[in-house]
Amino acid sequence: MESRIFSGIRPSGKLHLGNYLGAIKNWIELQDKPNTERAIFAVVDYHGITTPFNPKTYRQQVMDTILDFLAAGIDPKKSLLIRQSKIPEHTELAWIFNTITPVSWLDRLPTYREKLGETDGKYNHVGLLDYPVLMAADILLYKSNLVPVGEDQLPHMDLTNEIAKKFNSMFGQTFEPVKPHLAIGARIMSLQDPAKKMSKTPSASSGQAGDEYIALSDSPDEIRDKIKKAVTDSGNEIVFDPAKKPAISNLMTIYHLLSQNSVNEIEKKYGGKNYSEFKSDLAEVVVNFLNPFQEKRRELKNDLTYVEDVLMESEEKAKIIASSTLTEVKQKMGL
Ligand code: TYM
């Protein structure tokens, strides 16, 4: 079957290794598959404003995320790169979906509950609750059937399918089922708390903000420092056992995904060695992996006209698909 791929990332803060290993790495693999009919990757800036943001720097953050996509290997000859807010059909379709989505489908979702908790209920606005409906609109607007995401997004994928089914049953067959595409790195954990996913938001239990994640833009020294400070489990052996040794297993997953070594090979290589030897090697693996990415990013930063051109061209093409779906939806609804 031909794949029509869509995925997105919020431009909130710096992209980190969790975003890369859980999502972008897969995007790059999928854009090259022969049965990929189209691939669209978005900076979801309307989603990004559901949590605190700075209007003075937001535009820059959106551009920074686009630079990250390109530097990581998204190829504009194979994929479209878009900014969600430049294509108003996303929010139009979200509004339509709002009218068929019961509130009870939304207020039980774990990400909503987590976000409410993180901000002490301070940002309890309709947008936060409605966030997954806009996500369903992002995906279905392009009649996508494959969505490469990390594990935390699975409840949103289920919701997308529920909304599609309900729309089809009310107004006639329009949307196909959508499948998530999960990576092995679908859940990279925080360096400070292996029970929590790696995220840009610091947890109350941990030390300094920023020590929890490795940003794609971190300098070699920052990377070495963060890995050195990463929490480890009791004992001293380098063995992969996510249940009993969640911290070292998480670090091994990162090592495995960024190098050519399997988890087994890593266990063998570090048999008899201690955590600090393993950690200093891991730091070099990460530094070496990020070096070409950072180099490419610097080049792109000096060629913003090229980046703007890529966006304009992609958004124009995406808009054609978006408006055709919206016209079909409106016709079916008598709008
Ligand atoms: P966001 O911006 O939180 O994260 C972007 C992508 O990175 C993945 N991810 C992780 N994967 C593994 N380990 C981690 N620690 C980790 N942290 C983040 C996420 O699973 C995600 O794939 N709602 C989405 C954005 C969105 C979207 C869409 C995604 C909006 N519309 C349509 C797909 C399709 C979000 O907040 O992702």
Coordinates of C-alpha atoms and ligand atoms in Angstrom, one line a residue:
M1 CA 0.0 0.0 0.0
E2 CA 1.2 3.5 -0.7
S3 CA 2.1 5.5 2.4
R4 CA 1.0 9.1 2.9
I5 CA 3.0 10.3 5.8
F6 CA 2.4 13.2 8.2
S7 CA 4.1 14.2 11.4
G8 CA 4.8 17.3 13.5
I9 CA 6.8 18.7 16.3
R10 CA 6.0 21.7 18.5
P11 CA 8.5 24.5 18.3
S12 CA 8.7 24.8 22.1
G13 CA 12.3 25.0 23.1
K14 CA 15.2 23.0 21.7
L15 CA 14.7 19.7 19.9
H16 CA 16.3 16.9 21.9
L17 CA 17.5 13.4 21.4
G18 CA 14.1 12.0 22.3
N19 CA 12.5 14.0 19.5
Y20 CA 15.2 12.9 17.1
L21 CA 15.2 9.2 18.0
G22 CA 11.5 8.9 18.6
A23 CA 10.4 10.8 15.5
I24 CA 12.8 12.6 13.1
K25 CA 15.1 9.6 12.6
N26 CA 12.0 7.7 11.3
W27 CA 10.9 10.5 9.2
I28 CA 14.2 10.4 7.3
E29 CA 13.9 6.7 6.8
L30 CA 10.4 6.9 5.6
Q31 CA 10.9 9.7 3.1
D32 CA 13.2 7.3 1.2
K33 CA 10.9 4.3 1.1
P34 CA 9.8 3.5 -2.5
N35 CA 6.1 3.1 -1.5
T36 CA 6.0 6.6 0.1
E37 CA 3.5 8.6 -2.0
R38 CA 4.1 11.7 0.0
A39 CA 5.6 12.9 3.3
I40 CA 4.7 16.1 5.0
F41 CA 6.5 17.3 8.2
A42 CA 5.2 20.3 10.1
V43 CA 6.3 22.7 12.8
V44 CA 3.0 22.8 14.7
D45 CA 3.1 26.3 15.9
Y46 CA -0.6 26.4 16.8
H47 CA 0.0 23.5 19.1
G48 CA 3.1 25.3 20.6
I49 CA 1.0 28.2 21.9
T50 CA -1.1 26.0 24.1
T51 CA 1.7 26.1 26.7
P52 CA 3.6 29.2 27.8
F53 CA 5.6 30.8 25.0
N54 CA 7.4 34.1 24.3
P55 CA 5.9 36.1 21.4
K56 CA 9.1 38.0 20.9
T57 CA 11.1 34.9 20.2
Y58 CA 8.5 32.5 18.8
R59 CA 9.0 33.2 15.2
Q60 CA 12.7 32.5 15.6
Q61 CA 11.9 29.3 17.4
V62 CA 9.8 28.1 14.5
M63 CA 12.6 28.9 12.1
D64 CA 15.1 27.1 14.4
T65 CA 12.9 24.0 14.3
I66 CA 12.8 24.1 10.5
L67 CA 16.6 24.4 10.5
D68 CA 16.8 21.3 12.8
F69 CA 14.6 19.3 10.3
L70 CA 16.7 20.2 7.4
A71 CA 20.0 19.7 9.2
A72 CA 18.8 16.3 10.5
G73 CA 18.3 15.1 6.9
I74 CA 14.7 16.0 5.8
D75 CA 15.1 16.4 2.1
P76 CA 12.9 19.0 0.5
K77 CA 13.1 17.1 -2.8
K78 CA 11.3 14.2 -1.1
S79 CA 9.3 15.8 1.6
L80 CA 7.2 18.9 2.3
L81 CA 8.2 21.0 5.2
I82 CA 5.5 23.3 6.5
R83 CA 4.5 25.7 9.2
Q84 CA 1.0 24.7 10.5
S85 CA -0.2 28.3 11.0
K86 CA 0.5 29.2 7.3
I87 CA -2.2 26.8 6.2
P88 CA -5.5 27.9 7.7
E89 CA -7.2 24.6 6.6
H90 CA -5.7 22.9 9.7
T91 CA -7.7 25.0 12.1
E92 CA -10.8 25.0 9.8
L93 CA -10.9 21.2 9.8
A94 CA -10.2 21.2 13.6
W95 CA -13.3 23.4 14.1
I96 CA -15.4 20.9 12.1
F97 CA -14.0 18.0 14.1
N98 CA -14.8 19.9 17.3
T99 CA -18.5 19.6 16.5
I100 CA -18.3 15.8 16.4
T101 CA -15.9 15.1 19.3
P102 CA -17.4 14.5 22.7
V103 CA -15.6 16.4 25.5
S104 CA -15.3 13.0 27.3
W105 CA -12.9 11.8 24.6
L106 CA -10.6 14.6 25.4
D107 CA -10.5 15.2 29.2
R108 CA -9.3 11.7 29.9
L109 CA -6.3 11.9 27.7
P110 CA -2.9 11.4 29.6
T111 CA -1.1 14.3 27.9
Y112 CA -3.9 16.7 28.9
R113 CA -3.8 15.5 32.5
E114 CA 0.0 15.8 32.6
K115 CA 0.0 19.3 31.1
L116 CA -2.6 20.4 33.6
G117 CA -0.5 19.0 36.4
E118 CA 2.7 20.6 35.2
T119 CA 1.2 24.1 35.2
D120 CA -0.9 23.6 38.3
G121 CA -4.1 24.1 36.3
K122 CA -2.9 27.6 35.4
Y123 CA -3.2 27.0 31.7
N124 CA -6.5 25.2 31.8
H125 CA -7.9 26.7 28.6
V126 CA -10.0 25.2 25.9
G127 CA -6.9 25.0 23.5
L128 CA -5.1 22.6 25.8
L129 CA -8.2 20.3 25.9
D130 CA -8.7 20.7 22.2
Y131 CA -5.1 20.1 21.3
P132 CA -5.6 16.5 20.0
V133 CA -8.5 17.5 17.8
L134 CA -6.2 19.9 16.0
M135 CA -3.7 17.0 15.7
A136 CA -6.4 14.8 14.2
A137 CA -7.1 17.6 11.7
D138 CA -3.3 17.9 10.8
I139 CA -3.2 14.3 10.0
L140 CA -6.5 13.8 8.2
L141 CA -6.3 17.0 6.2
Y142 CA -3.7 15.3 4.0
K143 CA -5.5 12.0 4.0
S144 CA -2.4 10.6 5.7
N145 CA -2.3 6.9 6.7
L146 CA 1.1 6.6 8.4
V147 CA 2.3 8.8 11.3
P148 CA 5.8 8.4 12.7
V149 CA 5.7 9.4 16.4
G150 CA 7.0 8.5 19.8
E151 CA 5.0 6.3 22.2
D152 CA 3.5 9.3 24.1
Q153 CA 1.4 10.2 21.0
L154 CA -0.4 6.9 20.8
P155 CA -3.6 8.0 22.6
H156 CA -3.8 10.9 20.2
M157 CA -3.6 8.4 17.3
D158 CA -6.5 6.4 18.7
L159 CA -8.5 9.6 19.0
T160 CA -7.7 10.5 15.4
N161 CA -9.1 7.2 14.2
E162 CA -12.2 7.7 16.4
I163 CA -12.8 11.1 14.9
A164 CA -12.3 9.8 11.3
K165 CA -14.7 6.9 12.0
K166 CA -17.3 9.2 13.4
F167 CA -17.0 11.6 10.5
N168 CA -17.3 8.8 8.0
S169 CA -20.3 7.3 9.6
M170 CA -22.1 10.7 9.8
F171 CA -21.2 12.2 6.5
G172 CA -20.0 9.3 4.3
Q173 CA -16.6 7.5 3.7
T174 CA -13.9 10.2 3.6
F175 CA -10.9 9.2 5.8
E176 CA -8.9 6.0 5.9
P177 CA -7.6 4.5 9.2
V178 CA -4.3 6.0 10.3
K179 CA -1.4 3.9 11.6
P180 CA 1.3 5.1 14.0
H181 CA 4.8 4.2 13.1
L182 CA 6.9 3.6 16.2
A183 CA 10.7 3.7 16.4
I184 CA 12.8 1.6 18.7
G185 CA 13.6 4.8 20.4
A186 CA 9.9 5.5 20.8
R187 CA 10.5 6.4 24.5
I188 CA 13.8 7.9 25.4
M189 CA 13.8 8.7 29.1
S190 CA 15.1 11.7 31.1
L191 CA 18.8 11.6 32.0
Q192 CA 17.8 12.6 35.6
D193 CA 14.8 10.4 36.1
P194 CA 14.5 7.2 34.0
A195 CA 10.8 6.9 35.0
K196 CA 10.0 10.0 33.0
K197 CA 10.3 10.6 29.3
M198 CA 13.1 12.9 28.0
S199 CA 11.4 16.3 27.7
K200 CA 12.0 20.0 27.5
T201 CA 10.1 20.5 30.7
P202 CA 12.0 19.9 33.9
S203 CA 10.5 17.6 36.5
A204 CA 10.1 18.7 40.1
S205 CA 12.2 15.8 41.4
S206 CA 15.3 16.6 39.4
G207 CA 18.2 19.1 39.5
Q208 CA 18.9 21.8 37.0
A209 CA 16.6 22.3 34.0
G210 CA 18.4 21.2 30.9
D211 CA 20.3 18.3 32.6
E212 CA 17.3 16.0 31.8
Y213 CA 17.8 16.1 28.0
I214 CA 20.4 16.4 25.4
A215 CA 19.5 19.1 22.9
L216 CA 20.6 18.6 19.3
S217 CA 22.4 21.9 19.6
D218 CA 24.3 21.2 22.8
S219 CA 28.0 21.8 22.7
P220 CA 30.5 18.8 23.2
D221 CA 31.2 20.0 26.7
E222 CA 27.6 20.3 27.6
I223 CA 27.0 16.8 26.3
R224 CA 29.9 15.4 28.3
D225 CA 28.8 17.2 31.4
K226 CA 25.1 16.1 31.1
I227 CA 26.0 12.4 30.5
K228 CA 28.5 12.5 33.4
K229 CA 25.7 13.7 35.6
A230 CA 23.1 11.3 34.3
V231 CA 21.7 9.1 37.1
T232 CA 22.6 5.4 37.1
D233 CA 21.1 2.4 38.8
S234 CA 22.5 0.5 41.8
G235 CA 25.2 -2.1 41.0
N236 CA 27.9 -1.4 38.5
E237 CA 27.4 -3.7 35.5
I238 CA 26.5 -2.5 32.0
V239 CA 23.5 -4.8 31.3
F240 CA 20.4 -4.1 29.4
D241 CA 17.4 -4.6 31.7
P242 CA 14.8 -1.8 31.5
A243 CA 12.8 -3.2 34.5
K244 CA 15.7 -3.6 36.9
K245 CA 18.2 -1.1 35.5
P246 CA 16.1 1.6 33.8
A247 CA 18.8 4.3 33.8
I248 CA 21.7 2.4 32.3
S249 CA 19.3 0.7 29.8
N250 CA 18.1 4.1 28.6
L251 CA 21.7 5.2 28.1
M252 CA 22.4 1.9 26.3
T253 CA 19.4 2.5 24.0
I254 CA 20.9 5.9 23.1
Y255 CA 24.3 4.4 22.5
H256 CA 22.8 1.6 20.3
L257 CA 20.6 4.0 18.2
L258 CA 23.4 6.4 17.5
S259 CA 26.1 3.9 16.7
Q260 CA 26.3 0.7 14.7
N261 CA 26.4 -1.4 17.8
S262 CA 23.6 -3.7 18.9
V263 CA 22.6 -3.8 22.6
N264 CA 24.3 -7.2 22.8
E265 CA 27.5 -5.9 21.4
I266 CA 27.5 -3.0 23.8
E267 CA 27.0 -5.4 26.8
K268 CA 30.0 -7.5 25.6
K269 CA 32.1 -4.4 24.9
Y270 CA 31.6 -3.1 28.4
G271 CA 31.6 -6.4 30.3
G272 CA 33.8 -5.8 33.4
K273 CA 33.9 -2.1 32.8
N274 CA 32.2 0.4 35.0
Y275 CA 29.6 3.1 34.5
S276 CA 32.0 6.0 34.2
E277 CA 33.9 4.3 31.4
F278 CA 30.7 3.5 29.6
K279 CA 29.4 7.1 30.1
S280 CA 32.5 8.8 28.8
D281 CA 32.4 6.6 25.6
L282 CA 28.7 7.3 25.2
A283 CA 29.4 11.0 25.4
E284 CA 31.8 10.7 22.5
V285 CA 29.3 8.7 20.5
V286 CA 26.7 11.5 21.0
V287 CA 29.2 14.2 20.3
N288 CA 30.4 12.5 17.1
F289 CA 26.9 11.9 15.9
L290 CA 25.8 15.5 16.5
N291 CA 28.9 17.0 14.9
P292 CA 27.8 16.8 11.2
F293 CA 24.3 17.8 12.2
Q294 CA 25.5 20.9 13.9
E295 CA 27.8 21.8 11.0
K296 CA 25.0 21.5 8.5
R297 CA 22.8 23.6 10.7
R298 CA 25.4 26.4 10.8
E299 CA 25.6 26.3 7.0
L300 CA 21.8 26.5 6.7
K301 CA 21.7 29.4 9.1
N302 CA 23.8 31.4 6.7
D303 CA 21.5 30.6 3.8
L304 CA 18.1 31.6 5.2
T305 CA 16.8 32.6 1.7
Y306 CA 17.1 29.0 0.7
V307 CA 15.2 27.9 3.8
E308 CA 12.5 30.5 3.1
D309 CA 12.2 29.2 -0.5
V310 CA 11.8 25.6 0.7
L311 CA 9.0 26.6 3.0
M312 CA 7.2 28.7 0.4
E313 CA 7.3 25.9 -2.1
S314 CA 6.3 23.2 0.4
E315 CA 3.5 25.2 1.8
E316 CA 2.1 26.0 -1.6
K317 CA 2.0 22.3 -2.5
A318 CA 0.6 21.3 0.9
K319 CA -2.2 23.9 0.5
I320 CA -3.4 22.3 -2.7
I321 CA -4.0 19.0 -0.9
A322 CA -5.4 20.7 2.2
S323 CA -7.9 22.8 0.3
S324 CA -9.1 19.8 -1.8
T325 CA -9.8 17.8 1.4
L326 CA -11.6 20.7 3.1
T327 CA -13.7 21.3 0.0
E328 CA -14.7 17.6 0.0
V329 CA -15.5 17.7 3.7
K330 CA -17.6 20.9 3.4
Q331 CA -19.5 19.5 0.5
K332 CA -20.3 16.4 2.4
M333 CA -21.6 18.4 5.3
G334 CA -23.7 20.8 3.2
L335 CA -21.5 23.8 4.1
Ligands
TYM1 P1 6.2 16.9 20.6 O1 6.5 18.2 20.0 O2 6.0 16.8 22.0 O3 7.2 15.8 20.2 C1 7.6 15.6 18.8 C2 7.9 14.1 18.5 O4 8.9 13.7 19.4 C3 8.5 12.5 20.1 N1 9.1 12.5 21.4 C4 9.8 11.5 21.9 N2 10.1 10.2 21.4 C5 10.8 9.4 22.2 N3 11.3 9.7 23.4 C6 11.0 10.9 24.0 N4 11.4 11.2 25.2 C7 10.2 11.9 23.2 N5 9.7 13.1 23.4 C8 9.1 13.5 22.3 C9 7.0 12.6 20.2 O5 6.3 11.4 20.4 C10 6.6 13.2 18.8 O6 6.5 12.3 17.8 N6 1.3 16.4 19.6 C11 2.6 16.3 19.0 C12 2.8 17.2 17.8 C13 1.8 17.0 16.7 C14 1.8 15.9 15.8 C15 0.7 16.2 14.9 C16 2.5 14.7 15.6 C17 0.9 17.9 16.3 N7 0.2 17.4 15.2 C18 0.3 15.3 13.9 C19 2.1 13.8 14.6 C20 1.1 14.2 13.7 C21 3.6 16.7 20.0 O7 3.3 17.5 20.9 O8 4.9 16.3 19.8

